[in-house]
């Protein structure tokens, strides 16, 4: 049964400051870190500097960080650096690869601490309070999501049964109440919603003002569009699947990096019996992205996703694939075989997927065995 | 999208398990008073019902049920009496709310119109083929997110709307016994589509559905021995919900969950119920894998035919496990016979 002790004796969420890295891609500046200082300062940051490596990115005082620019990426990966995107925030996945921690939180450099109860008089750098009076701490909520089980095999109508004040409802089989380990925590955004370019063009003024006080497990067999703006994951459980693809400079597509990682990740999580949660926490998204620029980047993606989605919906991974890397290599073969005929880009992408895994294993030599033991036996379903 | 909920579109069905319904009707007056209300009196209730004036309603008793349905093996007592209401209604939409529920209230203390919310859920498309991270994209102020395929944005017809409960949540007996004081205070401002091939426990406490489509499927088949009047002892709704989801998935229709909320009074002593063997817990261990594995032939094209197929599978695969399943299969087939004769007249 979920829950347990009454709320007065529920332990507070561990900080995990030695187990979690925060990965931030940036091309402009890191001023936004000031807003996040109370929440981020205990943690180690991995900053992946995109674009011109000769530019100096100033990191605000007092943060513990490592910074990688393009020169560093080329130096560390050599020819394999070709799998890391250039001039696109997809480059962030390099940060996942070099991290040595168990958990990753990634956020964009134009996101701020969220509000609840929006009104015109609230100035944007106020930290909002949730209905119980507490400040919204996105990182704390992600950690809660990752440290509590997911329930992908049967939908609980009261959403995450492991949240305070919730539980499994009548009819929920007891054998499924233990849940499975949570690999991904997908947060959401208030203010500017994560719309594609056509929707942005049609609804330029729409703002997401609805705070939905819910975390839920995305059921097994269901795909979703994973947004990398406010995302946390268990690197030991699923890290190698979080490849953000080939985007940006020299590529025919952009703004599908996180989508690609999300679809691969969900298929692999479903196969390995791991969970993906979505919902809280919210962050405040104040993006200044140009919908016409976005449309050019997304253009191919809008057509290709009509092929990509059915591909992932029908993708099956053989039982013998019991590590994330094996699952991922298998997926890369299927991408080549089935999506290669949609566009030659997918052959390049399939190659890059293999290069990514090779790079990951090179930089993380013990991770293959760690994955096998962390994942446990493949759940037959 | 803005909606006008037509009075004539909807019947409200209430199962009367106790005689005094004053609190229920007064609590819902601003919301219920424009609709026709079908009240079914539990077989075992002898006292007359107290219903305050000002409501367009009709009360059906055991003798009405016997007159309309004739001799039947289906047991319409207790919480199952409401299925007679589903049968006798002639409307396109039915909303049923347990009699111990009152309207939830918004931040300003105004009662939330659960009926309209169910109808909005049923009149806007569902999106079962791909999960939208901003939940129901047809709600005002939201939309499909980046990465949602355009070909899937039309959605499908929603035929089932499952609402939730503040205060006394719909927990089972063990949970209720261990956490007698736990109240659901979290109002989640969302409606979302239950994805394809995903099952969930559908609670009959606060439910709306398209009767023209799902009428043959919303049936009183799963009845536990010694089932009493406590909600936590029932499984009729859970069973319906599993059948309904199979039908929706097979016919390309949708089911939503989330808002509306009702305020549920609940109550009762779960420890007393725990003393009896609570078979429902064990049965779910069989029920869930069974329904998850049901595959219907492509040629099956109507809800009735779906039910026929499911009943046969229940008899064949679950019947040997426990007699309650054979009885459920019989009840499903019996329901279809009754539905053909009585229920389908309402179209």
XYZ file of C-alpha atoms in Angstrom:
728
model
C 0.000 0.000 0.000
C 1.214 3.509 -0.801
C 1.525 6.294 1.764
C 1.933 4.895 5.245
C 2.795 7.238 8.089
C 0.677 10.299 8.668
C 1.850 13.568 7.141
C 3.426 14.846 10.340
C 6.022 12.068 10.314
C 6.734 11.928 6.549
C 10.478 12.431 6.116
C 11.566 15.402 4.050
C 12.928 14.771 0.565
C 16.693 14.081 0.505
C 18.725 16.710 -1.322
C 20.822 14.091 -3.166
C 23.440 16.802 -3.650
C 26.233 14.285 -4.191
C 24.140 12.101 -6.446
C 22.634 14.568 -8.866
C 24.137 16.761 -11.598
C 22.320 19.641 -13.227
C 22.983 19.824 -16.969
C 22.417 23.124 -18.715
C 22.997 23.839 -22.390
C 23.700 27.476 -23.117
C 24.639 29.709 -25.972
C 23.885 33.092 -24.477
C 24.388 33.672 -20.767
C 23.624 32.113 -17.412
C 21.969 35.061 -15.668
C 18.928 32.895 -14.990
C 21.006 30.905 -12.469
C 20.635 33.775 -9.993
C 16.915 33.039 -9.780
C 17.644 29.355 -9.160
C 20.501 29.905 -6.723
C 18.591 28.873 -3.565
C 17.687 25.578 -5.233
C 20.764 24.852 -7.375
C 23.674 26.012 -5.272
C 24.111 22.697 -3.393
C 24.554 20.843 -6.665
C 27.278 20.333 -9.224
C 26.478 21.881 -12.604
C 27.553 20.601 -15.990
C 27.345 23.411 -18.475
C 27.485 22.529 -22.144
C 28.371 25.597 -24.137
C 26.996 25.460 -27.637
C 28.060 27.624 -30.543
C 31.294 29.609 -30.722
C 33.810 28.046 -28.295
C 35.897 31.226 -28.205
C 33.094 33.089 -26.469
C 33.397 33.143 -22.682
C 30.241 32.216 -20.804
C 30.241 33.856 -17.414
C 28.978 31.586 -14.635
C 27.648 33.474 -11.583
C 29.862 33.255 -8.465
C 29.406 30.492 -5.957
C 28.336 27.625 -8.212
C 30.292 24.407 -8.437
C 30.493 23.566 -12.123
C 32.336 22.105 -15.057
C 31.939 23.695 -18.460
C 32.443 22.084 -21.852
C 32.567 23.944 -25.129
C 32.845 22.506 -28.633
C 36.592 22.219 -28.418
C 36.259 20.142 -25.255
C 33.670 17.889 -26.860
C 35.932 17.326 -29.878
C 38.937 16.694 -27.657
C 37.141 14.196 -25.442
C 35.259 12.271 -28.112
C 37.539 12.664 -31.100
C 35.807 11.580 -34.313
C 32.868 10.328 -32.262
C 32.041 13.975 -31.494
C 30.056 13.867 -34.734
C 27.129 12.419 -32.793
C 26.836 15.547 -30.637
C 24.723 18.262 -32.287
C 26.118 21.714 -32.947
C 24.106 24.935 -32.712
C 21.235 23.184 -30.987
C 20.415 22.566 -27.343
C 20.560 18.861 -28.208
C 24.246 19.190 -27.352
C 23.175 18.921 -23.715
C 23.258 15.138 -23.922
C 27.044 15.392 -23.881
C 26.572 16.510 -20.295
C 24.655 13.311 -19.497
C 27.494 11.271 -20.904
C 30.277 12.903 -18.900
C 28.370 13.075 -15.645
C 29.345 10.599 -12.958
C 26.206 10.951 -10.932
C 23.153 8.768 -10.547
C 20.571 11.444 -11.392
C 20.416 14.246 -13.915
C 18.232 17.326 -13.941
C 18.229 19.362 -17.106
C 16.713 22.746 -17.689
C 16.857 25.412 -20.375
C 18.578 28.719 -19.762
C 15.364 30.674 -20.261
C 13.321 29.032 -17.536
C 12.517 30.497 -14.184
C 11.124 29.421 -10.874
C 7.427 28.979 -11.305
C 4.390 30.832 -10.138
C 1.182 29.517 -8.890
C -1.858 31.789 -8.797
C -0.840 34.142 -11.557
C -1.953 37.723 -11.504
C -0.755 40.834 -13.293
C 0.694 42.219 -10.095
C 3.128 39.379 -9.471
C 6.614 40.270 -10.645
C 8.333 37.440 -12.404
C 11.133 36.779 -9.971
C 8.870 35.974 -7.045
C 8.884 32.377 -5.979
C 5.270 31.293 -5.809
C 3.609 29.312 -3.101
C 1.557 26.218 -3.705
C -1.895 25.743 -2.083
C -0.364 24.422 1.139
C 1.819 27.510 1.438
C 5.121 25.943 0.424
C 7.495 27.409 -2.179
C 7.591 25.468 -5.411
C 10.952 23.710 -5.568
C 11.152 21.981 -8.941
C 14.211 19.951 -8.108
C 12.706 18.647 -4.907
C 9.592 17.476 -6.746
C 11.653 15.763 -9.449
C 13.599 13.942 -6.755
C 10.368 12.831 -5.093
C 9.106 11.599 -8.455
C 12.310 9.660 -9.127
C 12.593 8.165 -5.660
C 9.044 6.813 -5.595
C 7.814 3.976 -7.802
C 5.874 4.312 -11.028
C 2.746 2.357 -11.865
C 2.677 1.763 -15.622
C 0.636 -1.441 -15.743
C -2.717 -0.140 -14.526
C -3.869 3.448 -14.352
C -4.618 4.860 -10.907
C -7.457 7.353 -11.166
C -6.076 9.376 -8.247
C -2.817 9.687 -10.173
C 0.480 9.057 -8.358
C -0.500 6.874 -5.386
C 2.862 7.542 -3.717
C 2.191 11.228 -3.237
C 1.176 12.464 0.184
C -2.559 12.249 0.623
C -3.107 9.837 -2.273
C -3.346 6.084 -2.570
C -4.458 3.315 -4.876
C -8.196 3.291 -5.555
C -10.707 0.497 -5.210
C -10.115 -2.086 -7.888
C -6.353 -1.584 -8.155
C -4.776 -5.056 -7.955
C -2.584 -5.490 -4.901
C 0.042 -7.371 -6.886
C 0.692 -4.204 -8.898
C 0.944 -1.824 -5.943
C 4.670 -2.133 -5.453
C 5.229 -0.393 -8.745
C 8.468 -0.259 -10.729
C 11.549 1.989 -10.480
C 11.035 5.426 -11.968
C 13.504 6.274 -14.679
C 12.175 9.637 -15.888
C 10.412 12.605 -14.312
C 8.941 14.930 -16.923
C 7.981 18.354 -15.617
C 5.739 20.957 -17.202
C 5.714 24.727 -17.822
C 3.527 27.664 -16.973
C 3.305 30.791 -19.122
C 4.695 29.962 -22.597
C 3.522 26.412 -23.358
C 5.661 24.046 -25.393
C 3.749 24.330 -28.650
C 5.021 23.571 -32.125
C 5.507 26.430 -34.570
C 2.153 26.148 -36.391
C 0.275 26.270 -33.075
C 2.458 29.184 -31.903
C 1.631 31.073 -35.099
C -2.112 30.476 -34.742
C -2.208 31.180 -31.005
C 0.593 33.634 -30.270
C -1.071 34.918 -27.126
C -2.046 31.646 -25.500
C -0.429 31.147 -22.124
C -0.592 28.109 -19.918
C -2.125 29.397 -16.719
C -3.525 26.126 -15.455
C -1.648 24.579 -12.547
C -2.562 20.897 -12.539
C -1.610 19.469 -9.163
C -0.802 16.014 -10.418
C 2.008 13.586 -11.104
C 1.057 10.490 -13.048
C 2.766 7.493 -14.602
C 2.520 7.290 -18.373
C 1.080 3.850 -18.976
C 3.028 1.065 -20.588
C 2.544 1.066 -24.341
C 1.712 4.761 -24.486
C 4.054 7.255 -26.133
C 4.289 10.924 -25.301
C 6.147 14.036 -26.502
C 8.989 14.459 -24.001
C 10.096 18.042 -23.494
C 13.679 18.604 -22.366
C 13.014 21.972 -20.743
C 12.330 20.616 -17.255
C 13.414 17.021 -17.144
C 15.044 14.719 -14.647
C 16.068 11.115 -14.979
C 17.920 8.292 -13.313
C 21.083 8.159 -15.341
C 22.004 4.728 -14.058
C 18.686 3.264 -15.135
C 18.153 4.973 -18.500
C 21.050 7.334 -19.289
C 22.216 5.707 -22.547
C 18.729 6.128 -24.037
C 18.792 9.890 -23.523
C 20.517 10.676 -26.780
C 19.137 13.903 -28.164
C 19.846 13.075 -31.785
C 21.352 14.995 -34.670
C 19.898 18.482 -34.797
C 20.939 22.026 -35.617
C 23.811 22.989 -37.893
C 24.024 20.907 -41.044
C 20.964 18.867 -40.140
C 17.560 18.929 -41.846
C 15.678 19.098 -38.579
C 15.602 20.883 -35.245
C 13.397 21.011 -32.115
C 12.913 17.255 -32.198
C 15.912 16.360 -30.044
C 13.998 15.797 -26.846
C 11.136 14.183 -28.738
C 13.487 11.624 -30.247
C 15.072 10.864 -26.884
C 11.632 10.573 -25.300
C 10.291 8.068 -27.824
C 13.410 5.891 -27.605
C 13.397 6.166 -23.839
C 9.735 5.226 -23.484
C 10.021 2.153 -25.713
C 13.048 1.017 -23.747
C 11.445 1.766 -20.373
C 8.386 -0.255 -21.412
C 10.629 -3.124 -22.441
C 12.737 -3.094 -19.274
C 9.862 -2.524 -16.851
C 10.812 1.027 -15.841
C 8.505 3.961 -15.257
C 8.064 7.439 -16.671
C 6.182 10.107 -14.747
C 4.801 13.403 -15.991
C 3.156 16.397 -14.378
C 4.604 18.368 -11.474
C 6.856 20.229 -11.069
C 6.083 23.331 -13.066
C 8.654 25.912 -14.013
C 7.982 29.315 -15.499
C 8.826 29.388 -19.176
C 9.630 32.794 -20.582
C 10.882 31.837 -23.995
C 11.651 34.401 -26.634
C 11.680 32.002 -29.565
C 10.604 33.111 -32.987
C 7.838 30.920 -34.430
C 9.071 31.472 -38.010
C 12.546 30.299 -37.067
C 10.931 27.366 -35.248
C 8.835 26.508 -38.289
C 11.928 26.226 -40.469
C 13.567 23.950 -37.918
C 10.494 21.790 -37.361
C 9.277 21.665 -40.916
C 10.581 18.222 -41.792
C 9.739 16.940 -38.333
C 6.073 17.755 -38.749
C 5.874 15.422 -41.740
C 8.345 12.853 -40.481
C 6.627 12.436 -37.117
C 3.696 10.881 -38.981
C 6.062 8.034 -39.849
C 8.131 8.126 -36.700
C 5.218 7.689 -34.291
C 3.826 4.513 -35.883
C 7.401 3.235 -36.013
C 7.872 3.629 -32.273
C 4.351 2.436 -31.491
C 5.045 -0.843 -33.223
C 8.708 -1.229 -32.251
C 9.450 -4.374 -30.301
C 12.734 -5.241 -28.666
C 13.820 -8.882 -28.416
C 13.795 -10.459 -24.951
C 17.556 -10.911 -25.026
C 18.100 -7.144 -24.852
C 18.411 -6.712 -21.115
C 20.489 -3.534 -20.910
C 19.680 -0.048 -22.112
C 22.629 -0.108 -24.491
C 21.518 -3.368 -26.116
C 17.976 -2.040 -26.476
C 19.294 1.159 -27.983
C 21.524 -0.569 -30.525
C 18.577 -2.749 -31.494
C 16.443 0.361 -31.979
C 19.138 1.924 -34.139
C 18.983 -1.117 -36.451
C 15.229 -0.780 -36.730
C 15.537 2.949 -37.394
C 17.874 2.216 -40.272
C 15.697 -0.527 -41.642
C 12.301 1.133 -41.336
C 12.891 4.896 -41.260
C 15.846 4.958 -43.626
C 13.427 4.838 -46.523
C 11.599 7.939 -45.251
C 14.749 10.036 -45.550
C 18.504 9.402 -45.671
C 18.732 11.516 -42.495
C 17.558 8.483 -40.542
C 20.518 6.429 -41.735
C 22.809 9.143 -40.426
C 20.821 9.222 -37.226
C 21.034 5.444 -36.840
C 24.828 5.692 -37.243
C 24.923 8.479 -34.683
C 22.881 6.387 -32.257
C 25.539 3.681 -32.450
C 28.335 6.227 -32.080
C 26.569 7.629 -29.032
C 26.444 4.233 -27.335
C 30.087 3.581 -28.177
C 31.012 6.966 -26.691
C 28.855 6.359 -23.645
C 30.466 3.000 -22.957
C 33.931 4.466 -23.469
C 33.329 7.259 -20.986
C 31.346 5.046 -18.596
C 33.141 1.689 -18.685
C 31.377 0.100 -15.723
C 27.879 1.193 -16.757
C 26.986 -1.965 -18.744
C 27.140 -4.207 -15.686
C 25.567 -1.502 -13.529
C 22.619 -1.416 -15.881
C 22.083 -5.171 -15.802
C 21.911 -5.295 -12.033
C 19.920 -2.063 -11.684
C 17.313 -3.179 -14.192
C 16.885 -6.673 -12.851
C 15.107 -9.285 -14.925
C 13.086 -8.188 -17.906
C 9.418 -8.170 -16.899
C 7.518 -10.610 -19.064
C 4.168 -9.136 -20.088
C -14.846 25.410 -27.370
C -17.977 26.557 -25.567
C -20.919 24.317 -25.034
C -24.557 24.503 -24.421
C -25.689 21.492 -22.479
C -29.231 20.778 -23.617
C -31.589 19.669 -20.854
C -33.085 17.044 -23.110
C -29.766 15.424 -23.836
C -29.302 14.086 -20.333
C -30.911 11.853 -17.740
C -29.510 11.789 -14.229
C -29.755 8.374 -12.585
C -29.734 8.042 -8.804
C -29.725 4.773 -6.857
C -31.763 5.269 -3.670
C -30.327 3.022 -1.013
C -31.925 4.958 1.845
C -35.197 6.840 1.978
C -34.280 10.414 2.826
C -32.766 12.065 -0.229
C -33.430 15.622 0.931
C -29.782 16.492 1.540
C -28.803 15.113 -1.861
C -31.414 17.028 -3.812
C -31.105 20.266 -1.892
C -27.336 20.117 -2.277
C -27.600 19.659 -6.024
C -30.689 21.809 -6.614
C -29.093 24.566 -8.738
C -27.531 21.908 -10.950
C -30.067 19.065 -11.039
C -33.247 21.083 -11.349
C -33.071 21.537 -15.116
C -32.681 17.835 -15.879
C -34.923 14.811 -15.732
C -33.926 12.526 -12.873
C -34.500 8.789 -12.783
C -34.505 7.433 -9.247
C -34.356 3.717 -8.679
C -35.363 2.463 -5.285
C -33.263 -0.377 -3.888
C -35.324 -3.600 -3.695
C -34.729 -3.931 0.031
C -35.903 -0.431 0.854
C -39.468 -0.441 2.106
C -39.909 3.116 3.361
C -41.098 5.809 0.958
C -38.541 8.143 -0.505
C -38.354 11.779 0.616
C -37.628 13.983 -2.352
C -38.036 17.736 -2.030
C -40.312 19.508 -4.541
C -39.150 21.243 -7.685
C -37.481 18.343 -9.516
C -38.616 16.631 -12.681
C -38.170 13.048 -11.595
C -39.574 9.562 -11.798
C -39.185 6.893 -9.158
C -38.932 3.248 -10.145
C -39.416 0.485 -7.602
C -38.947 -3.242 -7.552
C -42.390 -3.807 -9.017
C -41.612 -1.469 -11.943
C -38.429 -3.376 -12.588
C -40.255 -6.679 -12.510
C -42.956 -5.359 -14.807
C -40.566 -3.970 -17.390
C -37.852 -6.586 -17.319
C -39.903 -9.629 -16.442
C -38.306 -12.652 -14.931
C -34.545 -12.299 -14.918
C -31.463 -13.706 -13.266
C -29.995 -10.229 -12.968
C -30.022 -8.910 -9.425
C -31.005 -5.237 -9.414
C -30.683 -4.729 -5.679
C -28.263 -2.473 -3.833
C -25.978 -0.335 -5.949
C -26.969 -2.368 -9.014
C -30.463 -0.879 -9.029
C -29.118 2.053 -11.019
C -28.607 -0.122 -14.088
C -32.335 -0.248 -14.450
C -32.155 3.512 -14.747
C -29.645 3.170 -17.576
C -32.023 0.734 -19.252
C -35.180 2.791 -18.934
C -33.649 6.115 -19.947
C -34.264 7.360 -23.451
C -31.582 10.011 -23.552
C -28.279 10.079 -25.345
C -26.295 10.810 -22.177
C -26.641 9.429 -18.677
C -24.914 10.774 -15.603
C -25.025 8.809 -12.394
C -23.868 10.026 -9.005
C -23.983 8.137 -5.724
C -26.543 9.466 -3.273
C -23.927 10.284 -0.632
C -22.246 12.858 -2.887
C -22.739 16.601 -2.977
C -21.335 19.181 -5.362
C -17.692 20.069 -4.857
C -17.117 23.789 -4.509
C -14.746 26.139 -6.278
C -12.488 28.704 -4.603
C -15.405 31.110 -4.243
C -17.607 28.485 -2.640
C -19.850 28.054 -5.666
C -21.074 24.520 -6.440
C -19.273 22.898 -9.357
C -21.608 21.682 -12.089
C -20.562 18.061 -12.433
C -23.301 17.291 -14.947
C -22.139 19.893 -17.426
C -18.528 18.851 -17.032
C -19.403 15.227 -17.836
C -21.312 16.363 -20.926
C -18.441 18.567 -22.050
C -16.103 15.603 -21.629
C -18.463 13.473 -23.724
C -18.990 16.084 -26.412
C -15.319 16.869 -26.988
C -12.987 14.383 -28.627
C -10.791 11.964 -26.747
C -7.172 11.374 -27.757
C -6.255 7.796 -26.872
C -3.493 7.176 -29.416
C -0.832 9.516 -28.063
C -0.507 11.166 -24.692
C -0.809 14.948 -24.538
C 1.310 16.254 -21.685
C -0.979 19.245 -21.200
C -3.858 16.807 -20.703
C -7.139 17.422 -22.563
C -6.155 19.580 -25.550
C -9.767 20.557 -26.155
C -10.079 22.468 -22.905
C -9.995 26.204 -23.122
C -6.552 27.708 -22.706
C -4.663 24.643 -23.833
C -3.762 22.665 -26.938
C -1.678 19.839 -28.323
C 2.010 20.155 -27.472
C 5.063 20.108 -29.722
C 5.670 16.596 -31.003
C 2.013 15.594 -31.151
C 1.321 14.188 -34.623
C -1.127 16.301 -36.589
C -2.948 13.273 -37.986
C -3.998 12.356 -34.442
C -5.318 15.766 -33.475
C -8.921 15.217 -34.570
C -9.328 12.661 -31.851
C -12.173 10.175 -31.501
C -15.625 10.282 -29.948
C -15.592 10.129 -26.157
C -18.251 7.795 -24.786
C -17.235 7.450 -21.137
C -16.453 10.147 -18.580
C -15.136 9.037 -15.191
C -15.242 11.679 -12.485
C -13.461 11.825 -9.140
C -14.236 12.551 -5.472
C -13.038 14.969 -2.849
C -13.196 14.124 0.840
C -14.021 10.388 0.895
C -12.128 8.879 -2.018
C -13.129 5.574 -3.570
C -10.753 3.319 -1.663
C -11.133 -0.411 -1.106
C -11.783 -2.011 2.259
C -8.171 -2.635 3.374
C -7.085 0.903 2.462
C -10.147 2.371 4.159
C -9.489 0.310 7.287
C -5.814 1.288 7.526
C -6.380 4.957 6.683
C -9.828 5.736 8.100
C -9.145 9.467 8.348
C -7.491 10.030 5.011
C -9.374 12.595 3.000
C -8.755 13.462 -0.611
C -8.169 17.196 -0.524
C -6.297 17.505 -3.786
C -8.291 19.103 -6.600
C -6.535 18.208 -9.839
C -7.686 20.648 -12.481
C -7.460 18.199 -15.380
C -9.368 15.906 -17.670
C -7.365 13.404 -19.633
C -7.988 10.596 -22.071
C -7.230 7.088 -20.887
C -4.762 5.836 -23.494
C -5.382 2.945 -25.863
C -4.920 -0.439 -24.192
C -4.612 1.163 -20.780
C -7.072 -0.048 -18.198
C -8.152 1.550 -14.971
C -10.673 0.925 -12.180
C -13.796 2.818 -13.261
C -15.787 4.032 -10.296
C -19.547 4.232 -10.641
C -19.752 6.871 -7.917
C -19.528 9.751 -10.395
C -19.850 8.733 -14.012
C -21.249 9.842 -17.335
C -21.571 7.966 -20.587
C -23.068 7.955 -24.032
C -25.948 5.593 -23.576
C -26.595 5.131 -27.289
C -23.131 3.648 -27.681
C -22.307 2.118 -24.316
C -25.776 1.156 -23.118
C -25.241 -2.544 -23.892
C -21.926 -2.455 -22.023
C -22.795 -0.664 -18.773
C -24.196 -3.759 -17.163
C -24.618 -5.282 -13.679
C -22.667 -8.484 -14.201
C -20.073 -8.722 -11.455
C -21.774 -9.256 -8.170
C -19.965 -10.535 -5.091
C -21.539 -12.998 -2.663
C -22.963 -11.169 0.303
C -22.481 -7.838 -1.423
C -23.893 -5.221 0.892
C -24.809 -1.591 0.516
C -21.306 -0.230 1.101
C -19.570 1.071 -2.007
C -16.318 -0.598 -1.045
C -17.983 -3.989 -1.263
C -19.042 -3.606 -4.878
C -17.360 -4.450 -8.147
C -20.129 -3.997 -10.695
C -18.672 -0.696 -11.850
C -15.100 -1.985 -12.036
C -16.291 -4.827 -14.258
C -18.298 -2.479 -16.477
C -15.327 -0.224 -16.812
C -13.067 -3.037 -17.975
C -15.654 -4.158 -20.546
C -16.254 -0.585 -21.639
C -12.553 0.020 -22.180
C -12.204 -3.106 -24.320
C -15.146 -1.901 -26.392
C -13.748 1.627 -26.701
C -10.321 0.373 -27.734
C -11.794 -2.027 -30.245
C -14.262 0.411 -31.798
C -11.894 3.398 -31.821
C -13.746 5.350 -29.121
C -12.492 7.211 -26.083
C -12.774 7.318 -22.318
C -11.768 10.263 -20.142
C -10.932 10.553 -16.476
C -10.442 13.439 -14.070
C -12.909 16.281 -13.556
C -15.623 16.658 -12.531
C -15.146 16.164 -8.807
C -17.987 15.574 -6.385
C -17.813 15.914 -2.610
C -18.307 12.465 -1.197
C -19.507 12.057 2.345
C -18.640 8.354 2.569
C -18.266 6.898 6.035
C -18.875 3.511 7.587
C -16.749 1.054 9.477
C -14.324 -0.677 7.178
C -13.047 -3.009 9.892
C -16.445 -4.674 10.037
C -16.280 -5.298 6.304
C -12.748 -6.662 6.637
C -14.035 -9.407 8.884
C -15.830 -10.924 5.938
C -13.584 -12.421 3.346
C -13.105 -9.706 0.805
C -13.176 -11.621 -2.396
C -12.992 -8.589 -4.618
C -9.286 -8.173 -3.876
C -8.503 -11.682 -5.086
C -10.734 -11.432 -8.123
C -8.961 -8.332 -9.435
C -5.776 -10.383 -9.723
C -7.581 -12.479 -12.337
C -9.707 -9.753 -13.866
C -6.930 -7.353 -14.828
C -4.672 -9.773 -16.754
C -7.742 -11.253 -18.429
C -9.039 -7.972 -19.817
C -5.549 -6.838 -20.768
C -5.273 -9.903 -22.951
C -8.684 -9.701 -24.640
C -8.441 -9.359 -28.409
C -11.635 -9.126 -30.387
C -11.921 -10.228 -34.018
C -11.865 -7.386 -36.532
C -15.303 -8.353 -37.790
C -16.878 -7.404 -34.456
C -18.274 -3.973 -35.166
C -20.896 -3.105 -32.538
C -20.898 -2.741 -28.775
C -23.421 -5.579 -28.462
C -21.251 -7.939 -30.464
C -18.259 -6.947 -28.365
C -20.164 -7.899 -25.225
C -21.152 -11.271 -26.722
C -17.510 -12.012 -27.498
C -16.272 -10.866 -24.094
C -18.931 -12.920 -22.296
C -17.856 -16.044 -24.156
C -14.224 -15.421 -23.272
C -15.128 -14.798 -19.640
C -17.020 -18.070 -19.492
C -14.248 -19.993 -21.202
C -11.186 -18.543 -19.493
C -12.372 -17.200 -16.153
C -15.338 -19.502 -15.540
C -13.101 -22.388 -14.437
C -11.312 -20.068 -11.994
C -14.360 -19.020 -9.995
C -18.081 -19.460 -10.318
C -18.637 -15.714 -9.956
C -17.209 -15.338 -13.455
C -19.609 -17.856 -14.992
C -22.433 -15.926 -13.373
C -20.993 -12.697 -14.780
C -20.935 -14.163 -18.282
C -24.544 -15.265 -17.887
C -25.520 -11.817 -16.647
C -23.820 -10.153 -19.607
C -25.780 -12.265 -22.045
C -28.989 -11.752 -20.088
C -28.394 -7.996 -20.087
C -28.098 -7.984 -23.863
C -31.410 -9.794 -24.176
C -33.055 -7.234 -21.917
C -31.304 -4.374 -23.662
C -32.539 -5.495 -27.065
C -36.080 -5.654 -25.782
C -36.171 -2.577 -23.571
C -33.067 -0.450 -23.703
C -32.612 -0.005 -27.376
C -36.136 1.437 -27.605
C -34.708 4.597 -26.160
C -32.783 5.483 -29.314
